[in-house]
Coordinates of C-alpha atoms and ligand atoms in Angstrom, one line a residue:
M17 CA 93.9 94.2 92.3
E18 CA 94.2 97.3 90.2
P19 CA 94.0 100.5 92.3
K20 CA 90.9 101.5 90.2
Q21 CA 89.0 98.4 91.4
A22 CA 90.1 98.9 95.0
L23 CA 88.9 102.5 94.9
K24 CA 85.6 101.3 93.4
I25 CA 85.0 99.1 96.4
L26 CA 85.5 102.0 98.7
T27 CA 83.3 104.4 96.8
D28 CA 80.6 101.7 96.5
L29 CA 80.6 101.2 100.3
I30 CA 80.4 105.0 100.9
S31 CA 77.3 105.1 98.6
I32 CA 75.4 102.7 101.0
E33 CA 73.9 105.0 103.6
T34 CA 74.4 103.2 106.9
V35 CA 73.7 105.8 109.6
D36 CA 72.8 103.6 112.5
Q37 CA 70.8 101.3 110.2
N38 CA 70.9 99.5 106.9
E39 CA 74.1 97.6 107.5
S40 CA 72.6 94.6 105.8
Q41 CA 73.2 96.3 102.4
V42 CA 76.9 96.5 103.2
A43 CA 76.8 92.8 104.1
D44 CA 75.0 92.0 100.8
Y45 CA 77.6 94.0 98.8
L46 CA 80.5 92.3 100.5
T47 CA 78.8 88.9 100.0
H48 CA 78.6 89.5 96.3
L49 CA 82.4 90.3 96.1
F50 CA 83.2 86.9 97.5
V51 CA 81.0 84.9 95.1
P52 CA 83.9 84.0 92.7
F53 CA 85.7 82.4 95.7
A54 CA 82.7 80.6 97.2
D55 CA 84.7 77.4 97.6
R56 CA 87.3 79.1 99.8
A57 CA 85.4 81.7 101.8
Q58 CA 82.9 80.8 104.5
L59 CA 80.2 83.4 105.2
K60 CA 78.1 83.8 108.3
R61 CA 75.5 86.4 108.9
I62 CA 74.5 87.4 112.5
S63 CA 71.3 89.4 112.5
F64 CA 70.9 92.1 115.2
A65 CA 67.6 93.6 114.0
P66 CA 65.8 93.8 110.6
G67 CA 68.1 95.4 108.1
R68 CA 71.0 95.2 110.5
D69 CA 73.3 92.2 109.8
N70 CA 76.9 91.5 111.0
L71 CA 78.8 89.6 108.4
L72 CA 81.7 87.2 109.1
I73 CA 83.9 86.0 106.2
T74 CA 86.6 83.4 106.9
V75 CA 89.1 82.7 104.1
G76 CA 91.6 79.9 104.2
T77 CA 91.1 76.4 105.4
Q78 CA 93.7 75.8 108.1
G79 CA 96.2 77.4 110.5
P80 CA 96.1 80.4 112.8
I81 CA 93.2 82.9 112.3
L82 CA 93.9 86.6 112.1
G83 CA 90.8 88.7 112.8
F84 CA 90.0 91.8 110.7
S85 CA 87.4 94.0 112.4
G86 CA 85.6 96.8 110.6
H87 CA 82.3 98.5 111.3
E88 CA 79.7 98.9 108.6
D89 CA 77.9 101.9 110.1
V90 CA 78.8 105.6 110.0
V91 CA 77.7 108.7 111.8
A92 CA 75.1 111.1 110.4
A93 CA 75.9 113.8 107.8
D94 CA 74.3 117.2 107.4
K95 CA 74.1 117.4 103.5
D96 CA 73.8 121.2 103.5
Q97 CA 77.2 121.5 105.1
W98 CA 79.0 119.3 102.6
Q99 CA 80.6 120.4 99.3
T100 CA 79.8 117.0 97.8
D101 CA 77.1 114.4 98.5
P102 CA 78.2 112.6 101.6
F103 CA 76.7 109.4 100.3
V104 CA 78.5 109.4 97.0
G105 CA 82.2 108.6 97.2
T106 CA 83.7 111.5 95.2
M107 CA 87.3 111.5 93.9
R108 CA 88.9 115.0 93.9
D109 CA 92.6 115.5 93.3
D110 CA 94.2 112.8 95.5
R111 CA 91.4 112.3 97.9
I112 CA 88.1 110.5 98.3
Y113 CA 85.3 112.4 100.0
G114 CA 82.2 111.0 101.6
R115 CA 80.8 109.9 105.0
G116 CA 82.9 107.0 106.2
A117 CA 85.8 107.8 103.8
S118 CA 88.0 107.8 106.8
D119 CA 85.9 106.3 109.7
M120 CA 85.9 103.6 108.5
K121 CA 84.7 102.4 105.2
S122 CA 88.3 102.8 104.0
G123 CA 89.5 100.4 106.7
L124 CA 86.8 98.0 105.9
A125 CA 87.3 98.2 102.2
A126 CA 91.1 97.8 102.5
M127 CA 90.7 94.6 104.6
V128 CA 88.3 93.2 101.9
V129 CA 90.7 94.1 99.1
A130 CA 93.5 92.4 101.0
M131 CA 91.4 89.2 101.4
L132 CA 90.3 89.2 97.7
D133 CA 93.9 89.7 96.6
L134 CA 95.0 86.7 98.7
L135 CA 92.3 84.5 97.2
A136 CA 92.9 85.7 93.7
S137 CA 96.6 84.9 94.0
N138 CA 95.7 81.2 94.1
Q139 CA 98.6 80.5 96.5
P140 CA 98.0 78.0 99.3
L141 CA 97.4 80.1 102.5
P142 CA 99.2 78.9 105.6
G143 CA 96.6 80.5 107.8
R144 CA 93.2 82.1 107.8
I145 CA 91.6 85.5 108.0
R146 CA 88.2 86.2 109.6
L147 CA 86.6 89.5 108.7
L148 CA 84.1 90.8 111.2
A149 CA 82.0 93.4 109.5
T150 CA 79.9 94.8 112.4
I151 CA 76.8 96.9 113.0
G152 CA 76.2 99.7 115.4
E153 CA 79.7 100.6 116.4
E154 CA 79.1 104.4 116.5
T155 CA 76.2 104.1 118.9
G156 CA 77.5 101.4 121.3
E157 CA 79.6 98.6 119.7
Y158 CA 76.5 96.4 119.5
G159 CA 77.7 94.2 116.7
A160 CA 81.1 93.5 118.2
N161 CA 79.3 92.7 121.5
Q162 CA 77.1 90.2 119.7
V163 CA 79.9 88.3 118.0
V164 CA 81.9 88.2 121.2
Q165 CA 78.9 86.9 123.1
Q166 CA 78.4 84.2 120.5
G167 CA 82.0 83.0 120.8
L168 CA 82.9 83.9 117.2
V169 CA 86.1 85.6 118.3
D170 CA 87.4 82.9 120.7
D171 CA 89.5 81.1 118.1
L172 CA 91.4 84.1 116.8
A173 CA 95.1 84.3 117.3
G174 CA 94.9 88.1 117.2
I175 CA 92.7 90.9 115.8
V176 CA 93.3 94.1 114.0
I177 CA 90.7 96.8 114.1
G178 CA 90.8 99.0 111.0
E179 CA 89.8 102.3 112.6
P180 CA 91.6 105.4 111.1
S181 CA 95.0 105.7 112.7
N182 CA 96.9 107.0 109.6
L183 CA 98.6 103.6 109.7
Q184 CA 100.1 104.3 113.1
L185 CA 99.9 101.6 115.7
E186 CA 97.3 102.4 118.3
V187 CA 98.1 100.1 121.2
T188 CA 95.9 101.4 124.0
H189 CA 93.0 103.7 124.6
K190 CA 90.8 104.8 127.4
G191 CA 87.4 103.2 128.4
V192 CA 84.1 105.0 129.1
I193 CA 81.5 105.0 131.8
D194 CA 78.4 107.2 131.2
Y195 CA 76.1 107.5 134.2
C196 CA 72.8 109.2 135.0
V197 CA 71.6 110.0 138.5
T198 CA 68.0 110.7 139.2
S199 CA 66.8 112.4 142.3
V200 CA 63.1 112.3 143.4
G201 CA 61.8 114.8 146.0
L202 CA 58.5 116.3 146.9
A203 CA 57.1 119.5 145.5
S204 CA 55.7 122.3 147.6
H205 CA 55.4 126.1 147.5
A206 CA 58.7 127.8 148.0
S207 CA 57.2 129.8 150.9
K208 CA 56.6 126.5 152.7
P209 CA 59.8 124.5 152.0
E210 CA 59.2 122.3 155.1
A211 CA 56.2 120.8 153.3
G212 CA 58.4 119.5 150.4
Q213 CA 61.6 117.7 149.8
N214 CA 64.2 119.3 147.6
A215 CA 65.4 117.0 144.8
I216 CA 68.4 119.2 143.9
W217 CA 70.3 119.2 147.2
P218 CA 71.1 115.4 147.2
L219 CA 72.5 115.8 143.6
I220 CA 74.8 118.5 144.8
L221 CA 76.1 116.3 147.6
F222 CA 76.6 113.5 145.1
A223 CA 78.5 115.8 142.7
Q224 CA 80.8 116.9 145.5
K225 CA 81.6 113.3 146.5
V226 CA 82.4 112.4 142.9
H227 CA 84.5 115.5 142.4
D228 CA 86.6 114.7 145.5
Y229 CA 87.0 111.1 144.4
F230 CA 88.4 112.1 141.0
E231 CA 90.7 114.7 142.6
Q232 CA 92.3 111.9 144.5
A233 CA 92.5 109.5 141.6
T234 CA 95.9 110.7 140.5
I235 CA 97.5 107.5 139.1
S236 CA 98.7 108.4 135.7
D237 CA 98.9 105.7 132.9
P238 CA 102.3 106.1 131.0
K239 CA 100.5 106.3 127.7
L240 CA 97.0 107.5 128.5
G241 CA 97.6 109.9 131.4
Q242 CA 95.0 110.3 134.1
M243 CA 91.4 109.1 134.3
T244 CA 89.0 112.1 133.6
H245 CA 85.5 112.9 134.7
V246 CA 83.1 115.5 133.3
L247 CA 79.9 116.4 135.0
S248 CA 78.1 116.9 131.7
Q249 CA 74.4 117.7 132.2
I250 CA 72.2 118.9 135.1
N251 CA 68.5 119.4 134.9
G252 CA 66.0 119.9 137.7
G253 CA 63.2 121.9 139.2
E254 CA 59.9 123.1 137.7
Q255 CA 59.7 126.8 138.5
I256 CA 61.5 129.5 140.5
N257 CA 59.0 129.5 143.4
S258 CA 58.6 125.7 143.9
V259 CA 60.6 123.1 145.8
P260 CA 61.9 120.9 143.0
A261 CA 60.4 117.4 142.9
K262 CA 62.8 115.9 140.3
A263 CA 66.3 116.5 139.2
Q264 CA 68.9 114.6 137.1
L265 CA 72.6 114.8 136.4
T266 CA 74.8 112.9 134.0
G267 CA 78.5 112.4 133.9
N268 CA 81.1 110.9 131.6
I269 CA 84.2 109.1 132.9
R270 CA 87.2 108.2 130.7
T271 CA 88.9 105.3 132.4
I272 CA 92.4 103.9 132.4
P273 CA 93.4 100.3 133.3
A274 CA 94.8 101.3 136.7
Y275 CA 91.2 101.8 138.0
S276 CA 88.9 98.8 137.3
H277 CA 85.3 99.6 136.3
K278 CA 84.2 97.4 139.2
Q279 CA 85.9 99.7 141.7
I280 CA 84.4 102.8 140.1
Y281 CA 80.9 101.4 140.2
Q282 CA 81.4 100.4 143.8
F283 CA 82.4 104.0 144.7
L284 CA 79.5 105.5 142.8
D285 CA 77.0 103.0 144.2
N286 CA 78.2 103.6 147.7
A287 CA 78.0 107.4 147.3
I288 CA 74.4 107.0 146.3
E289 CA 73.6 104.7 149.2
Q290 CA 75.3 107.0 151.8
I291 CA 73.3 110.0 150.6
N292 CA 70.1 108.1 150.5
Q293 CA 70.6 106.9 154.1
A294 CA 72.1 110.0 155.7
D295 CA 70.0 112.6 154.0
D296 CA 66.8 110.7 153.4
A297 CA 67.1 111.2 149.7
Q298 CA 65.9 109.1 146.8
L299 CA 68.8 108.8 144.4
T300 CA 69.1 106.1 141.7
I301 CA 72.0 105.6 139.3
E302 CA 71.9 104.1 135.8
Y303 CA 75.0 103.2 133.7
R304 CA 74.9 103.5 129.9
Y305 CA 77.2 101.7 127.5
P306 CA 80.1 101.2 129.8
E307 CA 83.2 100.2 127.8
P308 CA 86.5 99.1 129.4
P309 CA 89.8 100.5 128.3
L310 CA 92.3 98.8 126.0
P311 CA 95.3 97.9 128.1
D312 CA 98.7 98.6 126.5
Q313 CA 99.4 96.1 123.7
S314 CA 102.8 97.4 122.7
H315 CA 104.6 94.2 123.6
N316 CA 102.2 91.8 121.8
K317 CA 103.4 89.8 118.8
L318 CA 100.7 91.2 116.5
V319 CA 101.9 94.8 117.1
L320 CA 105.6 93.9 116.7
V321 CA 104.8 92.0 113.4
A322 CA 102.7 95.0 112.2
Q323 CA 105.4 97.4 113.0
G324 CA 107.9 95.3 111.0
V325 CA 105.5 95.4 108.0
L326 CA 105.0 99.1 108.2
Q327 CA 108.7 99.9 108.5
N328 CA 110.3 97.3 106.3
K329 CA 107.7 96.7 103.6
L330 CA 105.8 100.1 103.4
H331 CA 108.6 102.4 104.6
L332 CA 106.3 104.1 107.0
P333 CA 107.3 105.2 110.6
G334 CA 105.1 102.5 112.3
E335 CA 104.7 104.8 115.3
I336 CA 103.2 103.6 118.5
I337 CA 100.3 105.8 119.7
A338 CA 97.6 106.0 122.3
G339 CA 94.0 106.7 121.2
T340 CA 91.5 109.1 122.7
G341 CA 88.1 107.4 121.9
A342 CA 86.7 103.9 122.5
T343 CA 86.8 101.3 119.7
E344 CA 85.5 97.8 119.3
A345 CA 88.6 96.7 121.3
C346 CA 86.4 97.4 124.3
E347 CA 84.4 94.3 123.4
Y348 CA 87.4 92.2 122.1
V349 CA 89.3 92.6 125.4
K350 CA 86.7 90.3 126.9
V351 CA 88.4 87.4 125.1
P352 CA 91.4 86.5 127.4
N353 CA 94.9 86.9 126.1
M354 CA 94.0 87.8 122.6
P355 CA 96.5 90.3 121.0
I356 CA 94.6 93.4 119.7
L357 CA 95.8 96.2 117.5
V358 CA 94.0 99.3 116.2
C359 CA 95.5 100.3 112.8
G360 CA 93.9 101.5 109.6
P361 CA 94.1 103.9 106.8
G362 CA 92.5 107.3 107.1
E363 CA 94.3 110.4 108.4
G364 CA 91.8 110.8 111.1
I365 CA 91.6 114.6 110.8
S366 CA 88.1 114.7 109.3
D367 CA 86.4 111.9 111.2
H368 CA 82.8 112.7 112.1
Q369 CA 83.1 116.1 110.4
D370 CA 81.7 117.6 107.3
N371 CA 83.6 116.9 104.1
E372 CA 85.2 113.7 105.5
W373 CA 88.0 112.4 103.3
V374 CA 90.8 109.9 103.0
S375 CA 93.8 110.3 100.7
I376 CA 94.0 107.8 97.9
K377 CA 97.6 107.0 98.8
N378 CA 96.8 106.3 102.4
Y379 CA 93.9 104.0 101.5
L380 CA 96.0 102.0 98.9
L381 CA 98.8 101.7 101.5
G382 CA 96.2 100.3 103.9
C383 CA 95.2 97.6 101.3
Q384 CA 98.8 96.5 101.0
F385 CA 99.4 96.7 104.8
Y386 CA 96.6 94.2 105.6
E387 CA 97.7 91.7 103.0
E388 CA 101.3 91.8 104.1
L389 CA 100.3 91.7 107.7
A390 CA 98.4 88.5 107.2
W391 CA 101.4 86.8 105.6
Q392 CA 103.9 87.9 108.3
F393 CA 101.5 87.2 111.1
W394 CA 100.9 83.6 109.9
K395 CA 104.6 83.1 109.5
D396 CA 105.3 84.3 113.0
Q397 CA 102.6 82.1 114.5
L398 CA 103.7 79.0 112.6
A399 CA 107.4 79.6 113.6
K400 CA 106.5 79.0 117.3
Ligands
LIG526 ZN1 85.0 104.2 113.6

């Protein structure tokens, strides 16, 4: 495909405003690109909510399936802070500006360009590619969760997630546990505290226990470092001269594979129970969007093949890196033994910021990377 056409696909995708809604329009747009190849591309829509469709496109008829994962949604943009319209893909010098230019409409577009090029080449394909264009990644990986639950990932021989990594090989990242603890007490006048029950004290006891636990959790992952915990919000009390009847705190834990989420829940649940029993408190805990970490993939075949492609075909460093934030890999790790790699175009400097951009060179390298990766991955799988 001509670079001009490949760039048009990216700018078209940027112009579809998909801030936590509207992903079906991306699905419609992608569907129309594959119309000329209807005989060799199978499309499947998985609806999450009205206007919010995941789209799966499988090309090829036989052989090992390589998954391409790209989310259709983007984070919000404050138009007043931008130098260009965030929902118009704007070419300036050697960059494309727009919301999602890096995270990750460039990754999604590059995967689609690679698939269209493979189909247009009219060569017999020894394997298959399945694109998973998903909804709601930025707010909780809902789309990836849905396709995993429906078993639509089970037959993949490996999956590459096109999040912006500047075409470096992200082989591991931390997981997340968000929790919220609510404490209920009984209000009374502060001059008669014995008539009430202070809702704040049990939270302080809880915070201290959690603090001690994380102080002792010193195992360090070779690539990710230590697990971290941030006590992120605390709210409580009604006024200065009343015993508080309600209080709440939230925390954010960034997990590593050495500590299972199960053991962390067990610790937190036990802490709540102990305080409730010993101190006659009423604490409850709620977990929000927990996502497991991506364990080190640096020795899987997909990563090794991708590194070969980056170094030998594209003359890039193909560096192995560890990520900071969660990706859809948190959902895909639920499929046992499936090789996972996070690798996409997008320098990653401007993600979620005003004036987000991707360099044209990096994007076009991404298109080439995914196409070459498919050939080399199939070859490797079939050589077994
Ligand atoms: Zn992303």
